[in-house]
PDB file of C-alpha atoms in Angstrom:
ATOM      1  CA  MET A 155     106.811 117.039  94.009  1.00  0.00           C
ATOM      2  CA  HIS A 156     106.155 117.897  90.378  1.00  0.00           C
ATOM      3  CA  THR A 157     108.788 120.213  88.887  1.00  0.00           C
ATOM      4  CA  PRO A 158     107.528 121.828  85.651  1.00  0.00           C
ATOM      5  CA  ASP A 159     109.777 123.872  83.444  1.00  0.00           C
ATOM      6  CA  PRO A 160     108.872 127.515  84.137  1.00  0.00           C
ATOM      7  CA  SER A 161     109.872 128.607  80.653  1.00  0.00           C
ATOM      8  CA  ILE A 162     107.508 126.336  78.711  1.00  0.00           C
ATOM      9  CA  ASP A 163     104.910 129.046  78.061  1.00  0.00           C
ATOM     10  CA  ASP A 164     107.564 131.460  76.815  1.00  0.00           C
ATOM     11  CA  ASP A 165     109.348 129.091  74.479  1.00  0.00           C
ATOM     12  CA  PRO A 166     107.328 127.834  71.483  1.00  0.00           C
ATOM     13  CA  GLU A 167     110.030 125.253  70.588  1.00  0.00           C
ATOM     14  CA  LEU A 168     110.012 123.835  74.105  1.00  0.00           C
ATOM     15  CA  LYS A 169     106.215 123.793  74.159  1.00  0.00           C
ATOM     16  CA  GLN A 170     106.205 121.862  70.842  1.00  0.00           C
ATOM     17  CA  LEU A 171     108.857 119.489  72.205  1.00  0.00           C
ATOM     18  CA  TYR A 172     106.658 118.616  75.199  1.00  0.00           C
ATOM     19  CA  ALA A 173     103.651 118.201  72.873  1.00  0.00           C
ATOM     20  CA  ASP A 174     105.687 115.796  70.729  1.00  0.00           C
ATOM     21  CA  PHE A 175     106.688 113.907  73.863  1.00  0.00           C
ATOM     22  CA  GLU A 176     103.030 113.534  74.805  1.00  0.00           C
ATOM     23  CA  SER A 177     101.983 112.380  71.332  1.00  0.00           C
ATOM     24  CA  GLU A 178     104.610 109.641  71.492  1.00  0.00           C
ATOM     25  CA  HIS A 179     103.734 108.626  75.052  1.00  0.00           C
ATOM     26  CA  LEU A 180     107.001 109.902  76.479  1.00  0.00           C
ATOM     27  CA  ASN A 181     107.636 111.588  79.855  1.00  0.00           C
ATOM     28  CA  PRO A 182     110.734 113.695  80.511  1.00  0.00           C
ATOM     29  CA  LEU A 183     112.347 112.794  83.829  1.00  0.00           C
ATOM     30  CA  TRP A 184     113.257 116.363  84.694  1.00  0.00           C
ATOM     31  CA  THR A 185     109.589 117.237  85.183  1.00  0.00           C
ATOM     32  CA  GLN A 186     108.756 114.216  87.340  1.00  0.00           C
ATOM     33  CA  LEU A 187     111.786 113.311  89.422  1.00  0.00           C
ATOM     34  CA  GLY A 188     110.180 114.526  92.634  1.00  0.00           C
ATOM     35  CA  ASP A 189     107.112 112.384  92.048  1.00  0.00           C
ATOM     36  CA  LEU A 190     109.050 109.237  91.151  1.00  0.00           C
ATOM     37  CA  MET A 191     111.776 109.532  93.771  1.00  0.00           C
ATOM     38  CA  PRO A 192     110.635 111.810  96.614  1.00  0.00           C
ATOM     39  CA  MET A 193     112.990 112.980  99.356  1.00  0.00           C
ATOM     40  CA  THR A 194     110.925 111.077 101.921  1.00  0.00           C
ATOM     41  CA  PRO A 195     108.234 108.391 101.555  1.00  0.00           C
ATOM     42  CA  THR A 196     104.598 109.358 101.678  1.00  0.00           C
ATOM     43  CA  SER A 197     101.975 106.635 102.071  1.00  0.00           C
ATOM     44  CA  ARG A 198      98.257 106.882 101.668  1.00  0.00           C
ATOM     45  CA  ALA A 199      97.822 104.216 104.312  1.00  0.00           C
ATOM     46  CA  VAL A 200      96.879 105.500 107.747  1.00  0.00           C
ATOM     47  CA  PRO A 201      97.220 104.056 111.233  1.00  0.00           C
ATOM     48  CA  PHE A 202      94.181 101.960 112.083  1.00  0.00           C
ATOM     49  CA  VAL A 203      93.415  99.336 114.728  1.00  0.00           C
ATOM     50  CA  TRP A 204      91.262  96.276 114.039  1.00  0.00           C
ATOM     51  CA  LYS A 205      90.368  94.685 117.375  1.00  0.00           C
ATOM     52  CA  TRP A 206      90.006  90.921 117.622  1.00  0.00           C
ATOM     53  CA  SER A 207      87.020  91.441 119.863  1.00  0.00           C
ATOM     54  CA  THR A 208      85.296  93.096 116.871  1.00  0.00           C
ATOM     55  CA  LEU A 209      86.641  90.923 114.068  1.00  0.00           C
ATOM     56  CA  TYR A 210      85.859  87.513 115.598  1.00  0.00           C
ATOM     57  CA  PRO A 211      82.127  88.064 116.239  1.00  0.00           C
ATOM     58  CA  LEU A 212      81.721  89.346 112.661  1.00  0.00           C
ATOM     59  CA  ALA A 213      83.555  86.290 111.368  1.00  0.00           C
ATOM     60  CA  GLN A 214      81.295  84.086 113.455  1.00  0.00           C
ATOM     61  CA  ARG A 215      78.238  85.699 111.880  1.00  0.00           C
ATOM     62  CA  ALA A 216      79.705  85.116 108.430  1.00  0.00           C
ATOM     63  CA  GLY A 217      80.319  81.480 109.453  1.00  0.00           C
ATOM     64  CA  GLY A 218      76.608  80.999 109.959  1.00  0.00           C
ATOM     65  CA  LEU A 219      75.579  82.733 106.754  1.00  0.00           C
ATOM     66  CA  VAL A 220      78.269  82.243 104.111  1.00  0.00           C
ATOM     67  CA  PRO A 221      79.384  78.734 103.064  1.00  0.00           C
ATOM     68  CA  VAL A 222      82.993  77.947 102.415  1.00  0.00           C
ATOM     69  CA  GLY A 223      83.879  76.247  99.115  1.00  0.00           C
ATOM     70  CA  ARG A 224      84.047  76.884  95.405  1.00  0.00           C
ATOM     71  CA  GLY A 225      83.075  80.362  94.398  1.00  0.00           C
ATOM     72  CA  GLY A 226      84.406  82.373  97.316  1.00  0.00           C
ATOM     73  CA  GLU A 227      87.002  79.647  98.105  1.00  0.00           C
ATOM     74  CA  ARG A 228      87.660  81.055 101.584  1.00  0.00           C
ATOM     75  CA  ARG A 229      85.578  82.658 104.291  1.00  0.00           C
ATOM     76  CA  ALA A 230      88.101  85.440 104.630  1.00  0.00           C
ATOM     77  CA  ILE A 231      87.253  89.061 105.514  1.00  0.00           C
ATOM     78  CA  ALA A 232      89.917  91.533 104.361  1.00  0.00           C
ATOM     79  CA  LEU A 233      91.187  94.423 106.442  1.00  0.00           C
ATOM     80  CA  ALA A 234      90.782  97.524 104.270  1.00  0.00           C
ATOM     81  CA  ASN A 235      92.977 100.423 105.345  1.00  0.00           C
ATOM     82  CA  PRO A 236      90.748 103.543 105.318  1.00  0.00           C
ATOM     83  CA  GLY A 237      93.471 105.615 103.691  1.00  0.00           C
ATOM     84  CA  LEU A 238      93.677 103.426 100.560  1.00  0.00           C
ATOM     85  CA  GLY A 239      90.494 104.439  98.870  1.00  0.00           C
ATOM     86  CA  GLY A 240      88.421 101.325  99.410  1.00  0.00           C
ATOM     87  CA  VAL A 241      90.843  98.697  98.054  1.00  0.00           C
ATOM     88  CA  PRO A 242      91.012  95.627 100.321  1.00  0.00           C
ATOM     89  CA  TYR A 243      94.631  96.116 101.435  1.00  0.00           C
ATOM     90  CA  VAL A 244      95.896  96.636 104.936  1.00  0.00           C
ATOM     91  CA  THR A 245      99.009  98.393 103.552  1.00  0.00           C
ATOM     92  CA  PRO A 246     100.029  99.258  99.966  1.00  0.00           C
ATOM     93  CA  THR A 247     101.921  95.948  99.718  1.00  0.00           C
ATOM     94  CA  LEU A 248      99.933  93.564 101.953  1.00  0.00           C
ATOM     95  CA  TRP A 249      96.499  91.997 101.879  1.00  0.00           C
ATOM     96  CA  ALA A 250      95.436  90.694 105.308  1.00  0.00           C
ATOM     97  CA  ALA A 251      92.212  89.072 106.445  1.00  0.00           C
ATOM     98  CA  ILE A 252      90.553  87.103 109.242  1.00  0.00           C
ATOM     99  CA  GLN A 253      89.746  83.632 107.989  1.00  0.00           C
ATOM    100  CA  TYR A 254      87.098  81.569 109.819  1.00  0.00           C
ATOM    101  CA  LEU A 255      86.650  77.821 109.467  1.00  0.00           C
ATOM    102  CA  GLY A 256      83.699  76.176 111.153  1.00  0.00           C
ATOM    103  CA  PRO A 257      83.536  72.755 112.773  1.00  0.00           C
ATOM    104  CA  LYS A 258      84.330  69.885 110.352  1.00  0.00           C
ATOM    105  CA  GLU A 259      84.618  72.291 107.425  1.00  0.00           C
ATOM    106  CA  VAL A 260      87.085  71.951 104.584  1.00  0.00           C
ATOM    107  CA  ALA A 261      88.462  74.861 102.556  1.00  0.00           C
ATOM    108  CA  PRO A 262      89.230  73.329  99.123  1.00  0.00           C
ATOM    109  CA  GLU A 263      92.704  73.275  97.619  1.00  0.00           C
ATOM    110  CA  HIS A 264      93.982  75.853  95.237  1.00  0.00           C
ATOM    111  CA  ARG A 265      97.266  77.560  94.395  1.00  0.00           C
ATOM    112  CA  HIS A 266      98.279  81.019  93.292  1.00  0.00           C
ATOM    113  CA  ALA A 267     101.321  83.098  92.556  1.00  0.00           C
ATOM    114  CA  GLN A 268     100.935  85.062  95.777  1.00  0.00           C
ATOM    115  CA  ASN A 269     102.926  84.034  98.856  1.00  0.00           C
ATOM    116  CA  ALA A 270     101.011  83.727 102.097  1.00  0.00           C
ATOM    117  CA  PHE A 271     101.411  83.549 105.854  1.00  0.00           C
ATOM    118  CA  ARG A 272      98.938  82.509 108.535  1.00  0.00           C
ATOM    119  CA  PHE A 273      99.012  83.677 112.127  1.00  0.00           C
ATOM    120  CA  VAL A 274      96.724  81.651 114.389  1.00  0.00           C
ATOM    121  CA  VAL A 275      94.854  83.755 116.894  1.00  0.00           C
ATOM    122  CA  GLU A 276      92.013  81.562 118.063  1.00  0.00           C
ATOM    123  CA  GLY A 277      91.631  77.829 118.592  1.00  0.00           C
ATOM    124  CA  GLU A 278      93.299  74.713 117.247  1.00  0.00           C
ATOM    125  CA  GLY A 279      92.331  71.571 115.392  1.00  0.00           C
ATOM    126  CA  VAL A 280      92.823  72.817 111.838  1.00  0.00           C
ATOM    127  CA  TRP A 281      95.481  71.403 109.558  1.00  0.00           C
ATOM    128  CA  THR A 282      96.663  73.281 106.494  1.00  0.00           C
ATOM    129  CA  VAL A 283      97.736  70.932 103.734  1.00  0.00           C
ATOM    130  CA  VAL A 284     100.505  72.363 101.554  1.00  0.00           C
ATOM    131  CA  ASN A 285     101.452  70.262  98.514  1.00  0.00           C
ATOM    132  CA  GLY A 286     100.096  67.189 100.266  1.00  0.00           C
ATOM    133  CA  ASP A 287     101.823  67.852 103.614  1.00  0.00           C
ATOM    134  CA  PRO A 288      99.414  68.353 106.557  1.00  0.00           C
ATOM    135  CA  VAL A 289     100.659  70.978 109.033  1.00  0.00           C
ATOM    136  CA  ALA A 290      98.913  71.484 112.367  1.00  0.00           C
ATOM    137  CA  MET A 291      97.711  74.996 113.123  1.00  0.00           C
ATOM    138  CA  ARG A 292      97.692  76.010 116.774  1.00  0.00           C
ATOM    139  CA  ARG A 293      97.220  79.287 118.649  1.00  0.00           C
ATOM    140  CA  GLY A 294     100.345  81.425 118.291  1.00  0.00           C
ATOM    141  CA  ASP A 295     101.655  79.567 115.232  1.00  0.00           C
ATOM    142  CA  PHE A 296     103.077  81.514 112.278  1.00  0.00           C
ATOM    143  CA  LEU A 297     102.951  79.425 109.073  1.00  0.00           C
ATOM    144  CA  LEU A 298     104.341  80.273 105.655  1.00  0.00           C
ATOM    145  CA  THR A 299     102.777  79.065 102.357  1.00  0.00           C
ATOM    146  CA  PRO A 300     105.035  79.667  99.353  1.00  0.00           C
ATOM    147  CA  GLY A 301     103.488  80.805  96.116  1.00  0.00           C
ATOM    148  CA  TRP A 302     102.259  78.244  93.551  1.00  0.00           C
ATOM    149  CA  HIS A 303     101.897  75.451  96.190  1.00  0.00           C
ATOM    150  CA  PHE A 304      98.514  73.745  96.366  1.00  0.00           C
ATOM    151  CA  HIS A 305      96.983  74.286  99.790  1.00  0.00           C
ATOM    152  CA  GLY A 306      93.704  73.723 101.648  1.00  0.00           C
ATOM    153  CA  HIS A 307      92.516  73.623 105.235  1.00  0.00           C
ATOM    154  CA  HIS A 308      90.427  71.123 107.186  1.00  0.00           C
ATOM    155  CA  ASN A 309      88.921  71.427 110.638  1.00  0.00           C
ATOM    156  CA  GLU A 310      88.675  68.092 112.414  1.00  0.00           C
ATOM    157  CA  THR A 311      87.053  69.427 115.563  1.00  0.00           C
ATOM    158  CA  ASP A 312      83.616  70.421 116.775  1.00  0.00           C
ATOM    159  CA  GLN A 313      84.809  73.996 117.376  1.00  0.00           C
ATOM    160  CA  PRO A 314      85.450  76.832 114.913  1.00  0.00           C
ATOM    161  CA  MET A 315      88.881  78.294 114.369  1.00  0.00           C
ATOM    162  CA  ALA A 316      90.103  81.667 113.096  1.00  0.00           C
ATOM    163  CA  TRP A 317      93.405  83.093 112.052  1.00  0.00           C
ATOM    164  CA  ILE A 318      94.955  86.020 110.223  1.00  0.00           C
ATOM    165  CA  ASP A 319      95.993  85.536 106.563  1.00  0.00           C
ATOM    166  CA  GLY A 320      98.533  87.746 104.878  1.00  0.00           C
ATOM    167  CA  LEU A 321      99.344  87.714 101.161  1.00  0.00           C
ATOM    168  CA  ASP A 322     101.425  89.870  98.852  1.00  0.00           C
ATOM    169  CA  ILE A 323      98.377  90.378  96.596  1.00  0.00           C
ATOM    170  CA  PRO A 324      98.999  94.133  96.023  1.00  0.00           C
ATOM    171  CA  PHE A 325     102.555  93.546  94.862  1.00  0.00           C
ATOM    172  CA  VAL A 326     101.624  90.680  92.534  1.00  0.00           C
ATOM    173  CA  HIS A 327      98.691  92.721  91.168  1.00  0.00           C
ATOM    174  CA  TYR A 328     100.899  95.744  90.530  1.00  0.00           C
ATOM    175  CA  THR A 329     103.504  93.670  88.679  1.00  0.00           C
ATOM    176  CA  ASP A 330     100.885  91.797  86.615  1.00  0.00           C
ATOM    177  CA  THR A 331     102.235  88.415  87.690  1.00  0.00           C
ATOM    178  CA  GLY A 332      99.119  86.803  89.158  1.00  0.00           C
ATOM    179  CA  PHE A 333      98.221  83.166  88.386  1.00  0.00           C
ATOM    180  CA  PHE A 334      95.530  81.036  90.040  1.00  0.00           C
ATOM    181  CA  GLU A 335      94.503  77.390  89.716  1.00  0.00           C
ATOM    182  CA  PHE A 336      91.803  75.316  91.400  1.00  0.00           C
ATOM    183  CA  GLY A 337      92.824  72.057  93.023  1.00  0.00           C
ATOM    184  CA  SER A 338      90.989  69.265  94.804  1.00  0.00           C
ATOM    185  CA  GLU A 339      87.511  69.838  96.193  1.00  0.00           C
ATOM    186  CA  ASN A 340      88.877  68.482  99.459  1.00  0.00           C
ATOM    187  CA  VAL A 341      92.386  68.213 100.820  1.00  0.00           C
ATOM    188  CA  THR A 342      94.737  65.627  99.323  1.00  0.00           C
ATOM    189  CA  ASP A 343      95.739  64.333 102.742  1.00  0.00           C
ATOM    190  CA  ASP A 344      93.237  64.582 105.601  1.00  0.00           C
ATOM    191  CA  SER A 345      95.480  62.998 108.225  1.00  0.00           C
ATOM    192  CA  THR A 346      96.225  64.901 111.418  1.00  0.00           C
ATOM    193  CA  PRO A 347      99.909  64.327 112.326  1.00  0.00           C
ATOM    194  CA  ASP A 348     101.432  66.217 115.270  1.00  0.00           C
ATOM    195  CA  VAL A 349     104.525  66.875 113.179  1.00  0.00           C
ATOM    196  CA  SER A 350     104.518  67.495 109.415  1.00  0.00           C
ATOM    197  CA  ARG A 351     106.901  65.988 106.927  1.00  0.00           C
ATOM    198  CA  SER A 352     108.508  69.373 106.384  1.00  0.00           C
ATOM    199  CA  GLU A 353     109.134  69.768 110.102  1.00  0.00           C
ATOM    200  CA  ARG A 354     110.683  66.311 110.339  1.00  0.00           C
ATOM    201  CA  LEU A 355     113.019  67.160 107.451  1.00  0.00           C
ATOM    202  CA  TRP A 356     113.963  70.753 108.289  1.00  0.00           C
ATOM    203  CA  ALA A 357     113.078  71.700 111.843  1.00  0.00           C
ATOM    204  CA  HIS A 358     116.366  70.685 113.399  1.00  0.00           C
ATOM    205  CA  PRO A 359     119.985  71.851 113.224  1.00  0.00           C
ATOM    206  CA  GLY A 360     122.291  70.499 110.607  1.00  0.00           C
ATOM    207  CA  LEU A 361     123.117  70.714 106.943  1.00  0.00           C
TER     208      LEU A 361
END
């Protein structure tokens, strides 16, 4: 809560002090502590349910009408929390979307400062290629893509596939630390291994 000084209107010196603060772009903490550090958190985000039975048909329709490739980069449809005033964020710190990749399609490589995860909900047969390492994506998989790693996706099947993307876009945007770079028009390795190099190196016990 905002806590103004009740005596400001009665004290010309205090009123002038606040005016001088404002002219120098200064804010006294004692009038704003409740706004900056509230007793309990308050979020503008509201509870909302996006049903897969609704999302997937809409993504399918986009698959028939919107190409994937340079320009939009990804056929991804963001979940916009209705409490956040129209920004494409599912929460104040997370951007999430359904991404749809049609049969034999390739999402070109790029990299960005934002970190990402992918949770596969529907289908299999897509490989995400992260810094040249193809990783199979199957239903139920949860995959992490670190920031500033080149990555693209390719679908080697005759069936579409969809998954949920999550990125820390709001946090990176708020901290003014966003970078983006285009990569290859295709993926740098279009092989389809059952096990990625990263899994062979790290997916076992030991030091």
